[in-house]
């Protein structure tokens, strides 16, 4: 498999981090501008938090400057002009970060410095917010087209995660997921493995809530917005400039699903019906972080060039695999290409206690559409590379 067939980088975490910066800048400006003035304890807590946040922002920009932007510049010289804009933005924002840090330290010691602190935050907002929006609207799409998911993950892990202690990650994790919806929560917590995730989420939740109460007030709810059930069905579509039958053959050859799926690493046809026909069974072997599992699957529709469908078999004797999901690909000729629709439907949910555990260990399973989108993008790259023909024995 060539680099061109690998999934694009998923840069959604950048927007989520940016939203955390926007959120707490707005909170701080509101607290400082309201009457009455913060108490002594709140003043110290607020100042300390802004010093921490400016340090985080400085490291965030340094990581982009030292690792992310040079890699994009190397792989995509056409992005040079936009990267120059990002560099200029960072150069302009740097002094404002230093000004806020100095003003926060001064305000911590002297409540009379409140107005200067407020003005420094307002000036930072004026410089930072347009940059964050420009980075999301213009730079991140270029990054997503330039880097593979593996390249993005390597930079993210090396620069933004592995370089930090568990305590630093725990503080950052709860700051990032403060108030987010379920989709953003799944993206954020999926950046570390299940064991590390469990430690971070459970060890640092209470200290984060206490710190937020000290700086913002006890009335503010800083929990993520997770009160919705997992999505039980969904679909994504993508137009691919390749014949429907060619794309169908690629999808129906399940032994190649590892070239597209973010989780399924290997599929093997089992004895019985002919591979690719209705009733044929195969076993898929999956991996996400440190978790590994396999599922028995059965083809339910095999209409060449039109529809390929299979479902995971509910294994009633094994409560771990009680659930069942149907996965469908449909192909419709559209001009010089094909409109491909990839959909899923959960026919049987896991037993309730196991469902809660699965969603904690595999939060991306709350909504499978982002991974399905990666699957179709990888299928399109296969088509462009001319690699969609089935394997021969």
Short mmCIF file of the C-alpha atoms (twelve columns), coordinates in Angstrom:
data_MODEL
# 
_entry.id   MODEL 
# 
loop_
_atom_site.group_PDB 
_atom_site.id 
_atom_site.type_symbol 
_atom_site.label_atom_id 
_atom_site.label_alt_id 
_atom_site.label_comp_id 
_atom_site.label_asym_id 
_atom_site.label_seq_id 
_atom_site.Cartn_x 
_atom_site.Cartn_y 
_atom_site.Cartn_z 
_atom_site.pdbx_PDB_model_num 
ATOM 1   C CA . UNK A 1   0.000   0.000   0.000   1 
ATOM 2   C CA . UNK A 2   1.376   3.408   -0.962  1 
ATOM 3   C CA . UNK A 3   1.240   6.582   1.076   1 
ATOM 4   C CA . UNK A 4   -1.481  7.896   -1.242  1 
ATOM 5   C CA . UNK A 5   -3.871  5.171   -0.086  1 
ATOM 6   C CA . UNK A 6   -3.538  5.990   3.608   1 
ATOM 7   C CA . UNK A 7   -6.279  7.933   5.430   1 
ATOM 8   C CA . UNK A 8   -5.916  11.703  5.682   1 
ATOM 9   C CA . UNK A 9   -4.903  13.309  8.958   1 
ATOM 10  C CA . UNK A 10  -7.825  13.923  11.300  1 
ATOM 11  C CA . UNK A 11  -7.157  17.451  12.566  1 
ATOM 12  C CA . UNK A 12  -10.350 17.940  14.585  1 
ATOM 13  C CA . UNK A 13  -8.403  18.076  17.857  1 
ATOM 14  C CA . UNK A 14  -6.921  21.406  16.747  1 
ATOM 15  C CA . UNK A 15  -10.377 23.007  16.667  1 
ATOM 16  C CA . UNK A 16  -11.206 21.468  20.056  1 
ATOM 17  C CA . UNK A 17  -8.051  22.917  21.641  1 
ATOM 18  C CA . UNK A 18  -8.742  26.287  20.027  1 
ATOM 19  C CA . UNK A 19  -12.250 26.254  21.475  1 
ATOM 20  C CA . UNK A 20  -10.823 25.686  24.950  1 
ATOM 21  C CA . UNK A 21  -8.610  28.754  24.502  1 
ATOM 22  C CA . UNK A 22  -11.536 30.848  23.260  1 
ATOM 23  C CA . UNK A 23  -13.745 29.614  26.096  1 
ATOM 24  C CA . UNK A 24  -11.409 30.482  28.957  1 
ATOM 25  C CA . UNK A 25  -10.347 33.821  27.507  1 
ATOM 26  C CA . UNK A 26  -14.028 34.762  27.379  1 
ATOM 27  C CA . UNK A 27  -14.587 33.494  30.916  1 
ATOM 28  C CA . UNK A 28  -11.622 35.436  32.259  1 
ATOM 29  C CA . UNK A 29  -12.678 38.676  30.569  1 
ATOM 30  C CA . UNK A 30  -16.193 38.243  31.927  1 
ATOM 31  C CA . UNK A 31  -15.001 37.643  35.505  1 
ATOM 32  C CA . UNK A 32  -12.567 40.569  35.432  1 
ATOM 33  C CA . UNK A 33  -15.125 42.934  33.951  1 
ATOM 34  C CA . UNK A 34  -17.972 42.059  36.310  1 
ATOM 35  C CA . UNK A 35  -18.879 43.593  39.640  1 
ATOM 36  C CA . UNK A 36  -18.000 43.009  42.362  1 
ATOM 37  C CA . UNK A 37  -14.285 42.463  41.822  1 
ATOM 38  C CA . UNK A 38  -12.940 38.952  42.401  1 
ATOM 39  C CA . UNK A 39  -12.114 38.023  45.977  1 
ATOM 40  C CA . UNK A 40  -8.500  37.503  46.976  1 
ATOM 41  C CA . UNK A 41  -8.729  33.718  46.559  1 
ATOM 42  C CA . UNK A 42  -10.452 33.998  43.184  1 
ATOM 43  C CA . UNK A 43  -7.922  36.599  42.026  1 
ATOM 44  C CA . UNK A 44  -5.017  34.250  42.769  1 
ATOM 45  C CA . UNK A 45  -6.755  31.255  41.156  1 
ATOM 46  C CA . UNK A 46  -7.614  33.249  38.038  1 
ATOM 47  C CA . UNK A 47  -4.124  34.682  37.667  1 
ATOM 48  C CA . UNK A 48  -2.494  31.273  38.125  1 
ATOM 49  C CA . UNK A 49  -4.772  29.754  35.504  1 
ATOM 50  C CA . UNK A 50  -3.969  32.423  32.926  1 
ATOM 51  C CA . UNK A 51  -0.246  31.986  33.544  1 
ATOM 52  C CA . UNK A 52  -0.718  28.244  32.947  1 
ATOM 53  C CA . UNK A 53  -2.818  28.868  29.838  1 
ATOM 54  C CA . UNK A 54  -0.251  31.233  28.337  1 
ATOM 55  C CA . UNK A 55  2.426   28.604  28.929  1 
ATOM 56  C CA . UNK A 56  0.217   26.042  27.202  1 
ATOM 57  C CA . UNK A 57  -0.392  28.391  24.266  1 
ATOM 58  C CA . UNK A 58  3.341   29.089  23.950  1 
ATOM 59  C CA . UNK A 59  4.115   25.347  23.871  1 
ATOM 60  C CA . UNK A 60  1.276   24.783  21.420  1 
ATOM 61  C CA . UNK A 61  2.677   27.344  18.988  1 
ATOM 62  C CA . UNK A 62  6.241   26.097  19.514  1 
ATOM 63  C CA . UNK A 63  5.144   22.569  18.641  1 
ATOM 64  C CA . UNK A 64  3.595   23.817  15.425  1 
ATOM 65  C CA . UNK A 65  6.636   25.951  14.573  1 
ATOM 66  C CA . UNK A 66  9.233   23.270  15.343  1 
ATOM 67  C CA . UNK A 67  7.527   20.078  14.176  1 
ATOM 68  C CA . UNK A 68  4.236   20.456  12.320  1 
ATOM 69  C CA . UNK A 69  4.851   23.385  9.979   1 
ATOM 70  C CA . UNK A 70  8.325   22.195  8.828   1 
ATOM 71  C CA . UNK A 71  6.885   18.766  7.965   1 
ATOM 72  C CA . UNK A 72  4.043   20.313  5.961   1 
ATOM 73  C CA . UNK A 73  6.484   22.664  4.237   1 
ATOM 74  C CA . UNK A 74  8.708   19.719  3.292   1 
ATOM 75  C CA . UNK A 75  5.893   17.558  1.915   1 
ATOM 76  C CA . UNK A 76  3.861   20.350  0.323   1 
ATOM 77  C CA . UNK A 77  5.987   23.254  -0.968  1 
ATOM 78  C CA . UNK A 78  2.843   24.860  -2.419  1 
ATOM 79  C CA . UNK A 79  1.708   25.556  1.137   1 
ATOM 80  C CA . UNK A 80  4.693   27.849  1.732   1 
ATOM 81  C CA . UNK A 81  2.809   31.136  1.459   1 
ATOM 82  C CA . UNK A 82  0.128   30.051  3.918   1 
ATOM 83  C CA . UNK A 83  2.762   28.731  6.318   1 
ATOM 84  C CA . UNK A 84  4.473   32.115  6.151   1 
ATOM 85  C CA . UNK A 85  1.189   33.671  7.287   1 
ATOM 86  C CA . UNK A 86  1.042   31.209  10.205  1 
ATOM 87  C CA . UNK A 87  4.602   32.129  11.174  1 
ATOM 88  C CA . UNK A 88  3.779   35.839  11.022  1 
ATOM 89  C CA . UNK A 89  0.676   35.266  13.170  1 
ATOM 90  C CA . UNK A 90  2.728   33.460  15.808  1 
ATOM 91  C CA . UNK A 91  5.340   36.233  15.803  1 
ATOM 92  C CA . UNK A 92  2.602   38.804  16.341  1 
ATOM 93  C CA . UNK A 93  0.864   36.786  19.086  1 
ATOM 94  C CA . UNK A 94  4.060   35.984  21.021  1 
ATOM 95  C CA . UNK A 95  4.460   39.422  22.638  1 
ATOM 96  C CA . UNK A 96  0.764   39.438  23.593  1 
ATOM 97  C CA . UNK A 97  1.240   36.104  25.385  1 
ATOM 98  C CA . UNK A 98  4.158   37.581  27.316  1 
ATOM 99  C CA . UNK A 99  2.110   40.661  28.158  1 
ATOM 100 C CA . UNK A 100 -0.760  38.579  29.555  1 
ATOM 101 C CA . UNK A 101 1.669   36.481  31.611  1 
ATOM 102 C CA . UNK A 102 3.289   39.569  33.114  1 
ATOM 103 C CA . UNK A 103 -0.112  41.184  33.769  1 
ATOM 104 C CA . UNK A 104 -1.414  38.009  35.446  1 
ATOM 105 C CA . UNK A 105 1.598   37.851  37.759  1 
ATOM 106 C CA . UNK A 106 1.151   41.526  38.628  1 
ATOM 107 C CA . UNK A 107 -2.576  41.090  39.256  1 
ATOM 108 C CA . UNK A 108 -1.911  38.083  41.492  1 
ATOM 109 C CA . UNK A 109 0.140   40.307  43.779  1 
ATOM 110 C CA . UNK A 110 -1.882  43.505  43.464  1 
ATOM 111 C CA . UNK A 111 -5.674  43.706  42.930  1 
ATOM 112 C CA . UNK A 112 -5.210  47.248  41.604  1 
ATOM 113 C CA . UNK A 113 -3.668  45.748  38.446  1 
ATOM 114 C CA . UNK A 114 -7.045  44.331  37.460  1 
ATOM 115 C CA . UNK A 115 -7.689  46.787  34.610  1 
ATOM 116 C CA . UNK A 116 -4.251  46.271  33.060  1 
ATOM 117 C CA . UNK A 117 -4.818  42.515  33.211  1 
ATOM 118 C CA . UNK A 118 -8.194  42.892  31.507  1 
ATOM 119 C CA . UNK A 119 -6.711  45.085  28.769  1 
ATOM 120 C CA . UNK A 120 -3.928  42.568  28.117  1 
ATOM 121 C CA . UNK A 121 -6.478  39.777  27.677  1 
ATOM 122 C CA . UNK A 122 -8.553  41.888  25.297  1 
ATOM 123 C CA . UNK A 123 -5.453  42.681  23.226  1 
ATOM 124 C CA . UNK A 124 -4.561  38.978  23.101  1 
ATOM 125 C CA . UNK A 125 -8.066  38.129  21.915  1 
ATOM 126 C CA . UNK A 126 -7.776  40.643  19.068  1 
ATOM 127 C CA . UNK A 127 -4.539  39.021  17.897  1 
ATOM 128 C CA . UNK A 128 -5.302  35.384  18.669  1 
ATOM 129 C CA . UNK A 129 -8.914  34.780  17.626  1 
ATOM 130 C CA . UNK A 130 -8.500  35.691  13.922  1 
ATOM 131 C CA . UNK A 131 -5.420  33.469  13.825  1 
ATOM 132 C CA . UNK A 132 -7.272  30.512  15.327  1 
ATOM 133 C CA . UNK A 133 -10.066 30.896  12.778  1 
ATOM 134 C CA . UNK A 134 -7.613  31.265  9.894   1 
ATOM 135 C CA . UNK A 135 -5.745  28.164  11.037  1 
ATOM 136 C CA . UNK A 136 -8.974  26.128  11.181  1 
ATOM 137 C CA . UNK A 137 -10.443 27.404  7.910   1 
ATOM 138 C CA . UNK A 138 -7.307  27.490  5.758   1 
ATOM 139 C CA . UNK A 139 -4.334  25.745  7.347   1 
ATOM 140 C CA . UNK A 140 -5.924  22.596  8.765   1 
ATOM 141 C CA . UNK A 141 -7.494  21.527  5.431   1 
ATOM 142 C CA . UNK A 142 -4.028  21.801  3.886   1 
ATOM 143 C CA . UNK A 143 -2.532  19.781  6.742   1 
ATOM 144 C CA . UNK A 144 -5.238  17.131  6.316   1 
ATOM 145 C CA . UNK A 145 -4.510  16.814  2.598   1 
ATOM 146 C CA . UNK A 146 -0.745  16.804  3.098   1 
ATOM 147 C CA . UNK A 147 -0.219  14.433  6.041   1 
ATOM 148 C CA . UNK A 148 -1.419  10.893  6.454   1 
ATOM 149 C CA . UNK A 149 -3.160  9.909   9.660   1 
ATOM 150 C CA . UNK A 150 -0.008  8.115   10.743  1 
ATOM 151 C CA . UNK A 151 2.201   11.165  10.180  1 
ATOM 152 C CA . UNK A 152 -0.221  13.406  12.062  1 
ATOM 153 C CA . UNK A 153 -0.452  10.957  14.973  1 
ATOM 154 C CA . UNK A 154 3.332   10.682  15.165  1 
ATOM 155 C CA . UNK A 155 3.765   14.450  15.484  1 
ATOM 156 C CA . UNK A 156 0.890   14.707  17.929  1 
ATOM 157 C CA . UNK A 157 2.168   11.916  20.159  1 
ATOM 158 C CA . UNK A 158 5.821   12.985  20.085  1 
ATOM 159 C CA . UNK A 159 5.360   16.735  20.490  1 
ATOM 160 C CA . UNK A 160 2.103   17.265  22.347  1 
ATOM 161 C CA . UNK A 161 1.633   14.099  24.438  1 
ATOM 162 C CA . UNK A 162 4.782   12.029  25.082  1 
ATOM 163 C CA . UNK A 163 6.754   15.095  26.202  1 
ATOM 164 C CA . UNK A 164 4.386   15.715  29.150  1 
ATOM 165 C CA . UNK A 165 3.911   14.121  32.554  1 
ATOM 166 C CA . UNK A 166 0.707   12.366  33.588  1 
ATOM 167 C CA . UNK A 167 -0.140  15.333  35.800  1 
ATOM 168 C CA . UNK A 168 0.311   17.767  32.917  1 
ATOM 169 C CA . UNK A 169 -1.786  15.568  30.628  1 
ATOM 170 C CA . UNK A 170 -4.472  15.178  33.293  1 
ATOM 171 C CA . UNK A 171 -4.798  18.937  33.706  1 
ATOM 172 C CA . UNK A 172 -4.861  19.503  29.948  1 
ATOM 173 C CA . UNK A 173 -7.319  16.670  29.314  1 
ATOM 174 C CA . UNK A 174 -10.015 18.023  31.622  1 
ATOM 175 C CA . UNK A 175 -9.417  21.572  30.414  1 
ATOM 176 C CA . UNK A 176 -9.902  20.419  26.806  1 
ATOM 177 C CA . UNK A 177 -13.075 18.369  27.432  1 
ATOM 178 C CA . UNK A 178 -14.659 21.071  29.628  1 
ATOM 179 C CA . UNK A 179 -18.153 21.554  28.166  1 
ATOM 180 C CA . UNK A 180 -17.549 19.693  24.898  1 
ATOM 181 C CA . UNK A 181 -20.178 17.603  23.131  1 
ATOM 182 C CA . UNK A 182 -19.926 13.860  22.694  1 
ATOM 183 C CA . UNK A 183 -18.179 13.947  19.324  1 
ATOM 184 C CA . UNK A 184 -15.423 16.267  20.511  1 
ATOM 185 C CA . UNK A 185 -15.109 14.297  23.755  1 
ATOM 186 C CA . UNK A 186 -14.515 11.094  21.804  1 
ATOM 187 C CA . UNK A 187 -11.886 12.762  19.641  1 
ATOM 188 C CA . UNK A 188 -10.035 14.205  22.637  1 
ATOM 189 C CA . UNK A 189 -10.002 11.176  24.919  1 
ATOM 190 C CA . UNK A 190 -9.137  8.877   22.020  1 
ATOM 191 C CA . UNK A 191 -5.659  10.388  21.832  1 
ATOM 192 C CA . UNK A 192 -4.332  8.040   24.535  1 
ATOM 193 C CA . UNK A 193 -4.765  4.340   25.220  1 
ATOM 194 C CA . UNK A 194 -7.494  2.917   27.488  1 
ATOM 195 C CA . UNK A 195 -5.343  2.551   30.624  1 
ATOM 196 C CA . UNK A 196 -3.865  6.043   30.417  1 
ATOM 197 C CA . UNK A 197 -7.309  7.425   29.591  1 
ATOM 198 C CA . UNK A 198 -8.826  5.787   32.660  1 
ATOM 199 C CA . UNK A 199 -6.109  7.213   34.908  1 
ATOM 200 C CA . UNK A 200 -6.368  10.729  33.475  1 
ATOM 201 C CA . UNK A 201 -10.155 10.905  33.528  1 
ATOM 202 C CA . UNK A 202 -10.598 9.542   37.044  1 
ATOM 203 C CA . UNK A 203 -7.544  10.889  38.874  1 
ATOM 204 C CA . UNK A 204 -7.729  14.510  37.766  1 
ATOM 205 C CA . UNK A 205 -11.479 15.157  37.435  1 
ATOM 206 C CA . UNK A 206 -12.031 16.320  41.020  1 
ATOM 207 C CA . UNK A 207 -8.949  18.594  41.185  1 
ATOM 208 C CA . UNK A 208 -10.024 20.198  37.903  1 
ATOM 209 C CA . UNK A 209 -13.557 20.866  39.191  1 
ATOM 210 C CA . UNK A 210 -12.162 22.372  42.403  1 
ATOM 211 C CA . UNK A 211 -9.792  24.617  40.448  1 
ATOM 212 C CA . UNK A 212 -12.608 25.782  38.167  1 
ATOM 213 C CA . UNK A 213 -14.836 26.576  41.143  1 
ATOM 214 C CA . UNK A 214 -12.034 28.696  42.615  1 
ATOM 215 C CA . UNK A 215 -11.474 30.773  39.481  1 
ATOM 216 C CA . UNK A 216 -14.925 30.878  37.847  1 
ATOM 217 C CA . UNK A 217 -17.317 30.234  40.724  1 
ATOM 218 C CA . UNK A 218 -19.008 27.109  42.028  1 
ATOM 219 C CA . UNK A 219 -22.102 27.682  39.867  1 
ATOM 220 C CA . UNK A 220 -20.347 26.857  36.569  1 
ATOM 221 C CA . UNK A 221 -20.818 23.337  35.168  1 
ATOM 222 C CA . UNK A 222 -17.535 22.265  33.566  1 
ATOM 223 C CA . UNK A 223 -18.550 18.685  32.752  1 
ATOM 224 C CA . UNK A 224 -18.552 17.468  29.144  1 
ATOM 225 C CA . UNK A 225 -22.021 17.193  27.560  1 
ATOM 226 C CA . UNK A 226 -22.226 13.411  27.299  1 
ATOM 227 C CA . UNK A 227 -25.862 12.719  28.056  1 
ATOM 228 C CA . UNK A 228 -26.917 11.124  24.816  1 
ATOM 229 C CA . UNK A 229 -26.984 7.474   23.729  1 
ATOM 230 C CA . UNK A 230 -24.632 6.114   21.073  1 
ATOM 231 C CA . UNK A 231 -25.721 6.674   17.475  1 
ATOM 232 C CA . UNK A 232 -27.325 3.430   16.268  1 
ATOM 233 C CA . UNK A 233 -27.201 4.225   12.555  1 
ATOM 234 C CA . UNK A 234 -25.519 6.600   10.167  1 
ATOM 235 C CA . UNK A 235 -24.128 7.012   6.684   1 
ATOM 236 C CA . UNK A 236 -21.527 8.938   4.733   1 
ATOM 237 C CA . UNK A 237 -21.251 9.575   0.993   1 
ATOM 238 C CA . UNK A 238 -18.385 10.268  -1.360  1 
ATOM 239 C CA . UNK A 239 -18.188 10.690  -5.118  1 
ATOM 240 C CA . UNK A 240 -15.270 8.726   -6.598  1 
ATOM 241 C CA . UNK A 241 -14.141 9.037   -10.195 1 
ATOM 242 C CA . UNK A 242 -13.996 5.288   -10.830 1 
ATOM 243 C CA . UNK A 243 -16.475 2.704   -12.211 1 
ATOM 244 C CA . UNK A 244 -18.976 1.243   -9.746  1 
ATOM 245 C CA . UNK A 245 -17.963 -2.354  -10.443 1 
ATOM 246 C CA . UNK A 246 -14.301 -1.603  -9.799  1 
ATOM 247 C CA . UNK A 247 -15.140 -0.049  -6.430  1 
ATOM 248 C CA . UNK A 248 -17.538 -2.858  -5.576  1 
ATOM 249 C CA . UNK A 249 -14.851 -5.466  -6.243  1 
ATOM 250 C CA . UNK A 250 -12.459 -3.640  -3.931  1 
ATOM 251 C CA . UNK A 251 -14.986 -3.526  -1.107  1 
ATOM 252 C CA . UNK A 252 -16.215 -7.105  -1.591  1 
ATOM 253 C CA . UNK A 253 -12.635 -8.363  -1.264  1 
ATOM 254 C CA . UNK A 254 -12.707 -8.148  2.522   1 
ATOM 255 C CA . UNK A 255 -9.155  -9.462  2.769   1 
ATOM 256 C CA . UNK A 256 -8.073  -5.921  1.812   1 
ATOM 257 C CA . UNK A 257 -10.162 -4.049  4.344   1 
ATOM 258 C CA . UNK A 258 -7.013  -3.310  6.362   1 
ATOM 259 C CA . UNK A 259 -6.030  -0.887  3.587   1 
ATOM 260 C CA . UNK A 260 -9.013  1.324   4.443   1 
ATOM 261 C CA . UNK A 261 -10.281 0.643   7.956   1 
ATOM 262 C CA . UNK A 262 -8.805  2.549   10.940  1 
ATOM 263 C CA . UNK A 263 -9.480  -0.497  13.178  1 
ATOM 264 C CA . UNK A 264 -9.799  -3.708  11.169  1 
ATOM 265 C CA . UNK A 265 -6.304  -5.086  10.585  1 
ATOM 266 C CA . UNK A 266 -7.100  -8.378  8.859   1 
ATOM 267 C CA . UNK A 267 -10.038 -10.373 7.473   1 
ATOM 268 C CA . UNK A 268 -10.014 -14.052 6.529   1 
ATOM 269 C CA . UNK A 269 -12.689 -15.941 4.608   1 
ATOM 270 C CA . UNK A 270 -13.945 -19.031 6.428   1 
ATOM 271 C CA . UNK A 271 -14.830 -22.432 4.909   1 
ATOM 272 C CA . UNK A 272 -18.331 -22.724 3.460   1 
ATOM 273 C CA . UNK A 273 -19.964 -20.484 0.852   1 
ATOM 274 C CA . UNK A 274 -17.809 -18.977 -1.882  1 
ATOM 275 C CA . UNK A 275 -16.032 -15.770 -0.799  1 
ATOM 276 C CA . UNK A 276 -18.014 -12.650 -1.602  1 
ATOM 277 C CA . UNK A 277 -21.382 -14.403 -1.976  1 
ATOM 278 C CA . UNK A 278 -24.463 -14.217 0.222   1 
ATOM 279 C CA . UNK A 279 -23.994 -16.424 3.266   1 
ATOM 280 C CA . UNK A 280 -20.191 -16.436 3.048   1 
ATOM 281 C CA . UNK A 281 -18.550 -15.858 6.404   1 
ATOM 282 C CA . UNK A 282 -15.281 -14.247 7.380   1 
ATOM 283 C CA . UNK A 283 -13.535 -13.264 10.580  1 
ATOM 284 C CA . UNK A 284 -12.305 -9.723  11.094  1 
ATOM 285 C CA . UNK A 285 -9.410  -9.018  13.439  1 
ATOM 286 C CA . UNK A 286 -9.466  -5.532  14.958  1 
ATOM 287 C CA . UNK A 287 -7.201  -3.321  16.966  1 
ATOM 288 C CA . UNK A 288 -7.627  0.090   18.597  1 
ATOM 289 C CA . UNK A 289 -4.749  1.314   20.756  1 
ATOM 290 C CA . UNK A 290 -3.942  -1.668  23.028  1 
ATOM 291 C CA . UNK A 291 -7.294  -3.421  22.564  1 
ATOM 292 C CA . UNK A 292 -7.606  -6.363  20.193  1 
ATOM 293 C CA . UNK A 293 -10.700 -8.359  19.315  1 
ATOM 294 C CA . UNK A 294 -12.190 -10.371 16.460  1 
ATOM 295 C CA . UNK A 295 -15.724 -10.750 15.113  1 
ATOM 296 C CA . UNK A 296 -17.485 -13.309 12.972  1 
ATOM 297 C CA . UNK A 297 -19.168 -11.665 9.982   1 
ATOM 298 C CA . UNK A 298 -21.572 -12.863 7.283   1 
ATOM 299 C CA . UNK A 299 -22.327 -11.434 3.832   1 
ATOM 300 C CA . UNK A 300 -26.031 -10.556 3.549   1 
ATOM 301 C CA . UNK A 301 -26.186 -8.781  0.154   1 
ATOM 302 C CA . UNK A 302 -23.847 -9.254  -2.800  1 
ATOM 303 C CA . UNK A 303 -25.161 -7.411  -5.868  1 
ATOM 304 C CA . UNK A 304 -22.059 -6.725  -7.999  1 
ATOM 305 C CA . UNK A 305 -21.651 -3.071  -8.886  1 
ATOM 306 C CA . UNK A 306 -24.615 -2.033  -6.723  1 
ATOM 307 C CA . UNK A 307 -24.637 -3.214  -3.104  1 
ATOM 308 C CA . UNK A 308 -22.362 -5.126  -0.775  1 
ATOM 309 C CA . UNK A 309 -23.529 -5.732  2.781   1 
ATOM 310 C CA . UNK A 310 -22.481 -7.819  5.755   1 
ATOM 311 C CA . UNK A 311 -23.241 -7.982  9.446   1 
ATOM 312 C CA . UNK A 312 -21.393 -9.020  12.570  1 
ATOM 313 C CA . UNK A 313 -22.914 -12.260 13.814  1 
ATOM 314 C CA . UNK A 314 -24.494 -12.173 17.258  1 
ATOM 315 C CA . UNK A 315 -22.856 -14.964 19.241  1 
ATOM 316 C CA . UNK A 316 -25.519 -15.758 21.811  1 
ATOM 317 C CA . UNK A 317 -23.323 -18.119 23.796  1 
ATOM 318 C CA . UNK A 318 -20.734 -15.400 24.264  1 
ATOM 319 C CA . UNK A 319 -22.136 -12.329 26.066  1 
ATOM 320 C CA . UNK A 320 -19.145 -10.258 24.927  1 
ATOM 321 C CA . UNK A 321 -20.347 -10.588 21.324  1 
ATOM 322 C CA . UNK A 322 -24.105 -10.410 21.838  1 
ATOM 323 C CA . UNK A 323 -24.368 -7.283  19.658  1 
ATOM 324 C CA . UNK A 324 -24.778 -7.172  15.887  1 
ATOM 325 C CA . UNK A 325 -24.214 -4.394  13.348  1 
ATOM 326 C CA . UNK A 326 -25.008 -4.305  9.626   1 
ATOM 327 C CA . UNK A 327 -22.517 -2.545  7.326   1 
ATOM 328 C CA . UNK A 328 -23.599 -1.560  3.812   1 
ATOM 329 C CA . UNK A 329 -21.921 -0.115  0.728   1 
ATOM 330 C CA . UNK A 330 -24.061 1.076   -2.182  1 
ATOM 331 C CA . UNK A 331 -22.716 2.205   -5.543  1 
ATOM 332 C CA . UNK A 332 -24.608 4.477   -7.956  1 
ATOM 333 C CA . UNK A 333 -23.227 5.596   -11.300 1 
ATOM 334 C CA . UNK A 334 -23.016 9.388   -11.387 1 
ATOM 335 C CA . UNK A 335 -21.527 11.041  -14.459 1 
ATOM 336 C CA . UNK A 336 -17.966 9.885   -14.978 1 
ATOM 337 C CA . UNK A 337 -17.767 8.324   -11.531 1 
ATOM 338 C CA . UNK A 338 -19.701 6.680   -8.742  1 
ATOM 339 C CA . UNK A 339 -21.564 7.973   -5.715  1 
ATOM 340 C CA . UNK A 340 -20.596 5.610   -2.902  1 
ATOM 341 C CA . UNK A 341 -22.676 5.450   0.273   1 
ATOM 342 C CA . UNK A 342 -21.308 3.687   3.334   1 
ATOM 343 C CA . UNK A 343 -23.811 3.105   6.139   1 
ATOM 344 C CA . UNK A 344 -24.229 1.190   9.353   1 
ATOM 345 C CA . UNK A 345 -27.116 0.086   11.537  1 
ATOM 346 C CA . UNK A 346 -26.823 -1.430  15.003  1 
ATOM 347 C CA . UNK A 347 -29.363 -4.263  14.985  1 
ATOM 348 C CA . UNK A 348 -28.597 -5.448  18.499  1 
ATOM 349 C CA . UNK A 349 -26.811 -3.428  21.178  1 
ATOM 350 C CA . UNK A 350 -24.398 -5.036  23.629  1 
ATOM 351 C CA . UNK A 351 -25.775 -5.916  27.053  1 
ATOM 352 C CA . UNK A 352 -26.200 -2.710  29.053  1 
ATOM 353 C CA . UNK A 353 -23.261 -3.128  31.504  1 
ATOM 354 C CA . UNK A 354 -20.952 -4.062  28.630  1 
ATOM 355 C CA . UNK A 355 -22.193 -1.166  26.489  1 
ATOM 356 C CA . UNK A 356 -21.020 1.353   29.085  1 
ATOM 357 C CA . UNK A 357 -17.634 -0.359  29.295  1 
ATOM 358 C CA . UNK A 358 -17.221 -0.555  25.508  1 
ATOM 359 C CA . UNK A 359 -18.054 3.115   25.057  1 
ATOM 360 C CA . UNK A 360 -15.528 4.072   27.701  1 
ATOM 361 C CA . UNK A 361 -12.776 1.962   26.129  1 
ATOM 362 C CA . UNK A 362 -13.765 2.728   22.524  1 
ATOM 363 C CA . UNK A 363 -15.397 6.174   22.588  1 
ATOM 364 C CA . UNK A 364 -15.132 6.453   18.793  1 
ATOM 365 C CA . UNK A 365 -17.857 3.787   18.586  1 
ATOM 366 C CA . UNK A 366 -20.460 6.289   19.793  1 
ATOM 367 C CA . UNK A 367 -20.585 7.563   16.227  1 
ATOM 368 C CA . UNK A 368 -18.879 5.545   13.514  1 
ATOM 369 C CA . UNK A 369 -19.287 8.109   10.738  1 
ATOM 370 C CA . UNK A 370 -15.857 9.784   11.062  1 
ATOM 371 C CA . UNK A 371 -14.098 6.416   10.649  1 
ATOM 372 C CA . UNK A 372 -16.419 5.520   7.772   1 
ATOM 373 C CA . UNK A 373 -15.471 8.783   6.072   1 
ATOM 374 C CA . UNK A 374 -11.804 7.800   6.368   1 
ATOM 375 C CA . UNK A 375 -12.694 4.439   4.842   1 
ATOM 376 C CA . UNK A 376 -14.239 6.034   1.746   1 
ATOM 377 C CA . UNK A 377 -11.401 8.531   1.355   1 
ATOM 378 C CA . UNK A 378 -8.949  5.627   1.413   1 
ATOM 379 C CA . UNK A 379 -11.096 3.828   -1.199  1 
ATOM 380 C CA . UNK A 380 -10.899 6.897   -3.424  1 
ATOM 381 C CA . UNK A 381 -7.124  7.015   -3.084  1 
ATOM 382 C CA . UNK A 382 -6.949  3.333   -3.983  1 
ATOM 383 C CA . UNK A 383 -8.983  4.079   -7.097  1 
ATOM 384 C CA . UNK A 384 -6.700  6.969   -8.059  1 
ATOM 385 C CA . UNK A 385 -3.660  4.771   -7.532  1 
ATOM 386 C CA . UNK A 386 -5.173  2.012   -9.661  1 
ATOM 387 C CA . UNK A 387 -4.973  -0.512  -6.843  1 
ATOM 388 C CA . UNK A 388 -8.629  -1.460  -6.476  1 
ATOM 389 C CA . UNK A 389 -8.438  -4.716  -8.407  1 
ATOM 390 C CA . UNK A 390 -8.883  -7.789  -6.168  1 
ATOM 391 C CA . UNK A 391 -5.839  -9.739  -5.120  1 
ATOM 392 C CA . UNK A 392 -5.025  -12.804 -7.126  1 
ATOM 393 C CA . UNK A 393 -3.977  -16.076 -5.600  1 
# 
